[in-house]
Coordinates of C-alpha atoms and ligand atoms in Angstrom, one line a residue:
X1 CA -3.2 -2.9 26.2
X2 CA 0.2 -1.9 25.4
X3 CA 1.2 -1.6 21.9
X4 CA 4.6 -3.0 21.1
X5 CA 6.0 -1.9 17.8
X6 CA 10.1 -2.6 16.2
X7 CA 11.2 0.8 15.8
X8 CA 13.4 0.8 12.8
X9 CA 15.5 4.3 14.2
X10 CA 16.8 2.3 17.1
X11 CA 16.7 -1.3 16.1
X12 CA 14.7 -2.2 19.2
X13 CA 11.0 -3.0 20.0
X14 CA 9.6 -0.6 22.5
X15 CA 6.2 0.7 23.8
X16 CA 3.9 2.7 21.4
X17 CA 3.8 6.1 22.8
X18 CA 1.9 8.7 20.6
X19 CA 2.5 12.0 20.6
X20 CA -1.1 12.5 21.1
X21 CA -3.1 9.5 22.7
X22 CA -6.2 11.3 21.3
X23 CA -5.0 11.2 17.5
X24 CA -2.6 8.8 16.0
X25 CA -1.1 9.6 12.6
X26 CA 0.4 7.3 9.7
X27 CA 2.2 7.7 6.8
X28 CA 3.2 4.4 4.2
X29 CA 4.5 5.2 0.9
X30 CA 2.2 4.3 -1.8
X31 CA 2.2 2.6 -5.2
X32 CA 3.9 4.7 -8.2
X33 CA 1.3 3.9 -10.7
X34 CA 2.9 2.9 -14.4
X35 CA 2.0 -0.6 -14.2
X36 CA -0.3 -3.1 -11.9
X37 CA 0.7 -3.9 -8.5
X38 CA 2.3 -7.2 -8.0
X39 CA 2.5 -9.2 -4.8
X40 CA 5.7 -7.8 -3.8
X41 CA 3.6 -4.1 -3.4
X42 CA 0.4 -5.9 -2.2
X43 CA 2.8 -6.9 1.1
X44 CA 3.1 -3.3 2.4
X45 CA -0.4 -2.3 2.0
X46 CA -1.8 -5.4 3.4
X47 CA 0.8 -5.4 6.8
X48 CA -0.4 -1.7 7.1
X49 CA -3.8 -2.5 6.8
X50 CA -3.6 -4.7 9.9
X51 CA -1.7 -1.9 11.7
X52 CA -4.3 0.8 10.8
X53 CA -6.8 -1.5 11.9
X54 CA -5.1 -2.0 15.2
X55 CA -5.0 1.3 16.0
X56 CA -8.6 2.0 15.0
X57 CA -9.4 -0.6 17.8
X58 CA -7.2 1.1 20.6
X59 CA -7.4 4.8 19.8
X60 CA -10.1 7.1 19.2
X61 CA -9.1 8.9 16.3
X62 CA -6.2 7.7 13.7
X63 CA -5.6 9.4 10.3
X64 CA -4.2 7.2 7.7
X65 CA -2.3 9.1 4.8
X66 CA -1.5 6.9 1.8
X67 CA -0.3 8.9 -1.0
X68 CA -0.1 7.9 -4.6
X69 CA 2.8 8.7 -6.8
X70 CA 1.5 9.8 -10.2
X71 CA 4.6 12.1 -11.2
X72 CA 7.6 9.7 -11.5
X73 CA 10.5 9.0 -15.0
X74 CA 8.9 5.2 -14.6
X75 CA 5.4 6.5 -15.4
X76 CA 7.0 9.5 -18.2
X77 CA 8.6 6.2 -19.9
X78 CA 5.9 4.0 -19.7
X79 CA 3.2 6.4 -21.2
X80 CA 5.8 6.8 -24.2
X81 CA 6.1 3.2 -25.0
X82 CA 2.5 3.2 -25.1
X83 CA 1.8 6.0 -27.0
X84 CA -0.8 6.8 -24.4
X85 CA -1.0 10.3 -22.2
X86 CA 0.1 10.2 -19.3
X87 CA -3.0 11.3 -17.1
X88 CA -4.8 8.4 -19.4
X89 CA -2.3 6.3 -18.1
X90 CA -2.0 7.0 -14.2
X91 CA -5.9 7.1 -14.0
X92 CA -6.4 3.4 -15.3
X93 CA -3.9 2.4 -13.3
X94 CA -5.0 4.0 -10.4
X95 CA -8.3 2.7 -10.8
X96 CA -7.1 -1.4 -11.3
X97 CA -5.0 0.1 -7.9
X98 CA -8.0 0.7 -6.0
X99 CA -9.6 -2.7 -7.5
X100 CA -6.9 -4.6 -6.4
X101 CA -6.6 -3.7 -3.2
X102 CA -10.3 -3.6 -2.3
X103 CA -10.1 -7.4 -3.8
X104 CA -7.3 -7.7 -0.9
X105 CA -9.4 -6.4 2.3
X106 CA -7.9 -3.5 2.5
X107 CA -9.7 0.1 4.4
X108 CA -9.5 3.2 2.5
X109 CA -6.9 5.3 4.3
X110 CA -7.9 8.6 5.8
X111 CA -6.3 10.3 2.9
X112 CA -4.5 9.4 -0.2
X113 CA -3.0 12.5 -1.6
X114 CA -1.4 12.7 -5.3
X115 CA 1.9 14.1 -6.1
X116 CA 0.3 15.9 -9.0
X117 CA -2.0 17.9 -6.8
X118 CA 0.8 18.5 -4.3
X119 CA 3.8 20.1 -6.9
X120 CA 3.3 23.8 -4.8
X121 CA 3.6 22.3 -1.5
X122 CA 6.8 20.4 -3.0
X123 CA 8.2 23.9 -4.2
X124 CA 7.7 25.5 -0.9
X125 CA 9.6 22.9 0.7
X126 CA 12.6 23.5 -1.5
X127 CA 12.4 26.7 -1.3
X128 CA 12.6 26.7 2.8
X129 CA 15.8 24.1 2.2
X130 CA 17.7 26.3 -0.2
X131 CA 17.0 29.6 2.1
X132 CA 18.3 27.3 5.2
X133 CA 21.4 26.4 3.2
X134 CA 20.6 22.7 3.0
X135 CA 20.5 22.7 -0.7
X136 CA 21.3 24.4 -3.9
X137 CA 20.5 24.5 -7.5
X138 CA 22.6 24.2 -10.7
X139 CA 21.8 24.0 -14.1
X140 CA 18.0 24.0 -13.6
X141 CA 18.4 21.6 -11.0
X142 CA 17.8 22.0 -7.3
X143 CA 19.9 19.4 -5.3
X144 CA 20.1 18.4 -1.5
X145 CA 23.6 18.9 -0.1
X146 CA 24.0 15.7 2.0
X147 CA 27.2 16.7 4.2
X148 CA 25.2 19.9 4.8
X149 CA 23.4 17.5 7.2
X150 CA 25.7 16.0 10.0
X151 CA 23.8 12.9 11.0
X152 CA 22.5 11.6 7.5
X153 CA 22.0 8.0 7.3
X154 CA 21.1 7.7 10.5
X155 CA 18.3 5.0 9.8
X156 CA 20.1 3.1 7.6
X157 CA 23.4 3.0 9.1
X158 CA 25.5 3.2 6.3
X159 CA 28.4 4.6 5.6
X160 CA 29.4 7.1 3.4
X161 CA 30.9 5.1 0.8
X162 CA 28.1 2.4 1.2
X163 CA 25.3 5.0 0.7
X164 CA 26.7 6.3 -2.5
X165 CA 27.2 3.3 -4.1
X166 CA 23.8 2.3 -2.8
X167 CA 21.8 5.1 -4.0
X168 CA 23.2 4.1 -7.3
X169 CA 22.7 8.3 -7.9
X170 CA 24.2 9.9 -11.0
X171 CA 27.4 11.4 -10.7
X172 CA 27.0 15.0 -12.7
X173 CA 28.7 17.7 -13.2
X174 CA 26.7 20.0 -11.5
X175 CA 26.7 18.6 -8.1
X176 CA 29.0 19.4 -5.1
X177 CA 29.0 16.3 -3.7
X178 CA 28.2 12.3 -5.3
X179 CA 25.5 11.9 -2.6
X180 CA 23.6 15.2 -3.2
X181 CA 20.5 14.1 -4.4
X182 CA 17.8 15.9 -6.9
X183 CA 14.7 17.7 -5.2
X184 CA 13.9 19.5 -8.5
X185 CA 14.9 18.6 -12.4
X186 CA 14.7 20.0 -15.7
X187 CA 11.7 18.8 -17.9
X188 CA 12.1 18.9 -21.5
X189 CA 9.8 20.5 -23.8
X190 CA 7.7 17.1 -24.7
X191 CA 8.4 16.1 -21.0
X192 CA 5.2 16.7 -18.2
X193 CA 6.4 19.6 -16.2
X194 CA 5.6 22.6 -14.1
X195 CA 6.6 26.0 -13.5
X196 CA 9.0 26.6 -10.6
X197 CA 11.5 29.4 -9.8
X198 CA 14.2 27.0 -11.2
X199 CA 12.4 27.0 -14.6
X200 CA 9.8 24.6 -15.8
X201 CA 10.5 21.0 -14.5
X202 CA 9.5 18.0 -12.0
X203 CA 10.2 17.2 -8.7
X204 CA 12.3 14.1 -7.0
X205 CA 10.7 11.2 -6.0
X206 CA 12.0 11.6 -2.4
X207 CA 10.2 15.2 -1.6
X208 CA 7.0 14.2 -2.8
X209 CA 6.8 12.0 0.6
X210 CA 8.1 14.8 2.3
X211 CA 5.5 17.5 1.1
X212 CA 2.6 15.4 1.3
X213 CA 3.1 13.4 4.8
X214 CA 3.7 17.4 6.2
X215 CA 0.9 18.8 4.7
X216 CA -1.5 16.2 6.1
X217 CA 0.3 15.2 9.3
X218 CA 2.0 18.1 10.4
X219 CA 6.0 18.2 10.9
X220 CA 5.9 15.5 13.8
X221 CA 3.6 12.5 13.5
X222 CA 3.7 9.0 14.5
X223 CA 4.5 6.1 12.4
X224 CA 5.7 6.1 8.7
X225 CA 5.8 2.9 7.0
X226 CA 6.9 0.8 3.8
X227 CA 8.8 -1.9 2.4
X228 CA 12.5 -2.4 3.7
X229 CA 13.6 -1.8 0.2
X230 CA 12.7 2.1 0.7
X231 CA 15.0 2.4 4.1
X232 CA 17.8 3.6 2.0
X233 CA 17.9 6.0 -0.2
X234 CA 13.9 6.7 0.0
X235 CA 13.4 7.4 3.8
X236 CA 16.8 8.4 4.6
X237 CA 16.1 11.2 2.3
X238 CA 12.3 12.0 3.4
X239 CA 14.1 12.6 7.0
X240 CA 17.1 14.5 5.5
X241 CA 14.4 17.1 3.5
X242 CA 11.7 17.0 6.6
X243 CA 14.0 17.6 9.3
X244 CA 15.9 20.4 7.3
X245 CA 12.9 22.2 6.4
X246 CA 11.6 22.4 9.8
X247 CA 14.6 22.2 12.1
X248 CA 12.4 22.0 15.3
X249 CA 10.5 18.8 14.6
X250 CA 11.7 15.4 14.3
X251 CA 9.6 14.0 11.7
X252 CA 8.2 10.5 12.0
X253 CA 8.8 9.2 15.6
X254 CA 8.2 5.1 14.5
X255 CA 9.9 3.9 11.3
X256 CA 7.9 0.4 10.3
X257 CA 9.4 -1.9 7.8
X258 CA 7.9 -5.0 6.1
X259 CA 10.6 -7.4 5.2
X260 CA 11.6 -8.7 1.4
X261 CA 9.4 -10.9 -0.7
X262 CA 10.4 -13.8 -2.7
X263 CA 7.9 -16.0 -5.1
X264 CA 8.7 -19.7 -5.2
X265 CA 11.6 -19.1 -3.0
X266 CA 13.5 -17.0 -5.8
X267 CA 13.7 -13.5 -6.4
X268 CA 10.6 -12.6 -8.4
X269 CA 11.3 -11.8 -12.1
X270 CA 9.5 -12.1 -15.2
X271 CA 11.8 -14.2 -16.8
X272 CA 11.6 -16.7 -13.9
X273 CA 7.7 -16.9 -14.4
X274 CA 7.3 -16.1 -10.6
X275 CA 6.3 -12.6 -11.2
X276 CA 2.6 -12.3 -10.0
X277 CA 0.5 -9.6 -10.0
X278 CA -2.7 -9.1 -7.6
X279 CA -5.1 -8.6 -11.1
X280 CA -3.6 -12.2 -12.9
X281 CA -3.9 -14.1 -9.5
X282 CA -7.6 -12.3 -8.7
X283 CA -8.5 -13.4 -12.3
X284 CA -6.7 -16.8 -13.1
X285 CA -8.1 -20.0 -13.4
X286 CA -11.5 -21.3 -13.5
X287 CA -14.3 -19.6 -11.6
X288 CA -14.6 -22.4 -9.1
X289 CA -11.0 -22.5 -8.7
X290 CA -10.4 -18.6 -8.8
X291 CA -8.4 -16.8 -5.6
X292 CA -10.0 -14.5 -3.7
X293 CA -8.0 -11.7 -2.3
X294 CA -8.8 -12.8 1.3
X295 CA -6.8 -16.4 0.5
X296 CA -3.8 -13.8 -0.8
X297 CA -4.3 -12.0 2.5
X298 CA -4.0 -14.8 4.5
X299 CA -1.0 -16.0 3.2
X300 CA 0.9 -13.3 3.6
X301 CA -0.4 -12.7 7.4
X302 CA 0.6 -16.2 7.8
X303 CA 4.4 -14.6 8.2
X304 CA 5.5 -12.1 10.2
X305 CA 5.7 -8.8 8.5
X306 CA 9.3 -8.0 9.5
X307 CA 10.3 -11.6 8.3
X308 CA 11.1 -12.3 4.4
X309 CA 8.0 -14.1 2.7
X310 CA 8.3 -16.7 0.5
X311 CA 4.8 -15.8 -1.7
X312 CA 3.9 -19.6 -3.4
X313 CA 0.7 -20.7 -5.3
X314 CA 0.7 -23.6 -2.9
X315 CA 0.6 -21.5 0.3
X316 CA -2.2 -19.4 -1.4
X317 CA -4.2 -22.7 -1.8
X318 CA -3.4 -23.9 1.7
X319 CA -4.7 -20.4 3.3
X320 CA -8.0 -21.0 1.2
X321 CA -8.3 -24.3 3.1
X322 CA -8.0 -22.6 6.5
X323 CA -10.4 -20.1 5.3
X324 CA -13.0 -22.8 4.3
X325 CA -12.6 -23.9 7.7
X326 CA -13.2 -20.9 9.5
X327 CA -15.7 -19.7 7.5
X328 CA -17.5 -23.5 7.7
X329 CA -17.1 -22.9 11.8
X330 CA -18.6 -19.5 11.7
X331 CA -21.4 -20.3 9.9
X332 CA -24.2 -18.2 9.1
X333 CA -24.4 -16.2 12.8
X334 CA -23.1 -12.7 12.5
X335 CA -21.7 -10.4 15.3
X336 CA -21.6 -6.7 15.3
X337 CA -17.6 -6.3 14.8
X338 CA -15.9 -4.5 17.9
X339 CA -16.1 -7.3 20.6
X340 CA -12.7 -8.3 19.7
X341 CA -10.9 -11.5 21.9
X342 CA -8.0 -10.3 23.6
X343 CA -5.6 -13.1 22.7
X344 CA -5.6 -11.7 19.2
X345 CA -5.1 -8.0 20.2
X346 CA -2.6 -9.2 22.3
X347 CA -1.2 -10.7 19.6
X348 CA -1.2 -8.0 17.8
X349 CA -0.2 -5.6 19.7
X350 CA 3.1 -7.7 20.0
X351 CA 4.4 -5.9 16.9
X352 CA 1.8 -7.2 15.0
X353 CA 2.5 -11.1 15.5
X354 CA -0.6 -12.0 12.8
X355 CA 1.4 -16.0 13.2
X356 CA 0.0 -16.2 16.5
X357 CA -3.0 -14.3 15.5
X358 CA -3.8 -16.4 13.1
X359 CA -2.9 -19.5 15.4
X360 CA -5.1 -18.1 17.9
X361 CA -7.9 -18.3 14.8
X362 CA -7.6 -21.6 14.5
X363 CA -7.6 -22.9 17.9
X364 CA -11.1 -21.1 18.1
X365 CA -12.5 -22.8 14.6
X366 CA -11.1 -26.1 16.6
X367 CA -13.3 -25.2 19.7
X368 CA -16.0 -24.3 17.9
X369 CA -15.8 -27.8 16.2
X370 CA -15.9 -29.4 18.8
X371 CA -18.9 -28.0 19.8
X372 CA -18.9 -28.2 23.8
X373 CA -20.0 -25.0 25.7
X374 CA -18.9 -21.5 24.9
X375 CA -19.6 -22.0 20.8
X376 CA -21.0 -19.1 20.8
X377 CA -18.3 -16.9 22.2
X378 CA -15.8 -18.7 20.2
X379 CA -17.7 -17.7 17.1
X380 CA -17.9 -14.4 18.6
X381 CA -14.2 -14.2 19.0
X382 CA -13.6 -15.4 15.5
X383 CA -15.6 -13.0 14.1
X384 CA -13.9 -9.9 15.9
X385 CA -10.5 -11.4 15.3
X386 CA -11.3 -11.8 11.6
X387 CA -12.0 -8.3 11.8
X388 CA -9.2 -7.1 12.9
X389 CA -7.2 -9.1 10.6
X390 CA -9.3 -7.8 7.9
X391 CA -10.7 -11.3 7.3
X392 CA -14.1 -13.6 6.9
X393 CA -15.3 -10.4 5.1
X394 CA -18.0 -12.4 3.0
X395 CA -21.2 -14.1 4.4
X396 CA -20.1 -17.9 4.3
X397 CA -23.0 -18.8 1.6
X398 CA -21.6 -16.2 -0.6
X399 CA -17.6 -17.3 0.4
X400 CA -18.7 -21.1 -0.4
X401 CA -20.5 -20.1 -3.3
X402 CA -18.0 -17.6 -5.4
X403 CA -20.0 -14.4 -4.7
X404 CA -18.4 -11.1 -4.0
X405 CA -18.1 -9.1 -0.7
X406 CA -20.4 -6.6 -1.7
X407 CA -23.1 -9.6 -3.1
X408 CA -22.5 -10.4 0.6
X409 CA -23.1 -7.0 2.1
X410 CA -25.8 -5.7 -0.6
X411 CA -27.1 -8.5 -2.6
X412 CA -25.6 -7.8 -6.0
X413 CA -24.2 -4.2 -5.4
X414 CA -21.1 -5.2 -7.6
X415 CA -22.0 -4.3 -11.2
X416 CA -21.0 -0.7 -10.9
X417 CA -17.2 -2.3 -9.8
X418 CA -17.6 -5.2 -12.7
X419 CA -18.2 -2.3 -15.3
X420 CA -15.2 -0.2 -13.7
X421 CA -13.1 -3.5 -14.0
X422 CA -14.2 -4.1 -17.6
X423 CA -13.0 -0.2 -18.8
X424 CA -9.8 -1.1 -17.2
X425 CA -9.5 -3.9 -18.9
X426 CA -10.3 -2.3 -22.4
X427 CA -8.2 0.5 -21.5
X428 CA -5.4 -2.3 -21.4
X429 CA -6.4 -4.0 -24.4
X430 CA -7.3 -7.0 -22.6
X431 CA -10.5 -8.2 -24.8
X432 CA -10.5 -11.7 -23.5
X433 CA -11.1 -10.2 -19.4
X434 CA -13.3 -7.1 -20.8
X435 CA -15.5 -9.9 -23.2
X436 CA -15.6 -12.7 -19.9
X437 CA -17.0 -9.6 -17.4
X438 CA -19.8 -9.0 -19.9
X439 CA -20.7 -12.3 -20.6
X440 CA -20.7 -13.1 -16.7
X441 CA -23.0 -10.3 -16.3
X442 CA -25.3 -11.5 -18.9
X443 CA -25.6 -14.8 -17.5
X444 CA -26.6 -12.7 -14.3
X445 CA -29.5 -11.1 -16.6
X446 CA -27.6 -7.9 -16.7
X447 CA -27.1 -5.9 -20.0
X448 CA -24.3 -3.7 -20.8
X449 CA -24.8 -0.5 -23.2
X450 CA -21.2 1.4 -24.1
X451 CA -21.8 5.0 -24.9
X452 CA -20.0 7.1 -27.2
X453 CA -18.5 9.2 -24.4
X454 CA -17.1 6.1 -23.2
X455 CA -19.2 5.6 -20.4
X456 CA -21.2 2.0 -19.5
X457 CA -24.8 1.7 -18.5
X458 CA -26.5 -1.5 -17.6
X459 CA -29.8 -2.4 -17.3
X460 CA -31.6 -5.9 -16.2
X461 CA -33.3 -8.4 -18.8
X462 CA -36.8 -8.2 -17.5
Ligands
ZN501 ZN1 7.5 7.7 0.4

């Protein structure tokens, strides 16, 4: 089946032809880990998870890289505010991030590189840019010189003045041109930093993604994804850095961007009370009213990824009701994955048309309920379609009883994950959540014991 994707580079939906039919390579910008992810951060994670599942279905091998930005000024500021070590803050945030997105039903990427493990690769790339005259150093900074690249701006299609204003770049005396952006900057003695040829300092954000994508996927790869808000300046600058460091290559062939997210009809903001972290949504309410990640996921997939999405709690409620119907239709019949229904693959091959795929799922569910011939086939299609969408991952018994996915799969194997969640809650000084997890385990006959080294062991009450 032919896959068509909308490429932001040429603003067209065209047939996807990978550089290597045997091996598709994808890079997606991951989170900056200074705080819990909110629903806006969750959208690209879910969208590109569906893309990953589809590519795995269509091609023999897919490498999916999604980075973690664990060095950034926002992280430095947050750690200082909390009086916490940067490493402790980022570790804790990464753990919560993994927990949140697992609940949203996402597969692990093949590689999840952290920026701080790749400083050397960034320094190497900055050096290449300096040698070739695309960058210059000034007052312990290294800057990319935008006028040195003729077609700068071809992804965002902005004109120059617009770009300077849009990037909100600092007008610093050491800049040759106001549009020049930072590749490396100095760190104060009390700030985290690494030794470099330009003094002790740290990388700019854009160079992180250029260095990590090149390292794991090569200078030319197939798809680069992220939210629409990253087109400028982040992705524009990634293109500039990567193409100039490797003049014989063209970097990512396909640029995919998901649309903006609003919340309850407005721009999401803490002061409007419509700012939802995934953690809050998963933990809110009574156990029987609690949302599972699948409801949030289905809510988001009901809008096409390039359209703006209005995230609403009532939308999540509706998605939950829909999932109830699907689980009821499926019952306890289980099938091997991989027998995908053509209708749903076709819908996804049309630039990831998830709303159409969801409508087909509804129709399948309807034909199961009517109970005519072919019920088993409809159930099989329902299961296969769901696995492409990353839904119906629970056993239906567990779904209706409020159990977890791992309980469905392993019969009680989620204790470790609850312990990890509790540790995160304690690190966040969220003692209510920590206590309620302890209590819920106790209700299941599991006792926790906290060790002086910070680990927790558990045993069952016999
Ligand atoms: Zn990036």
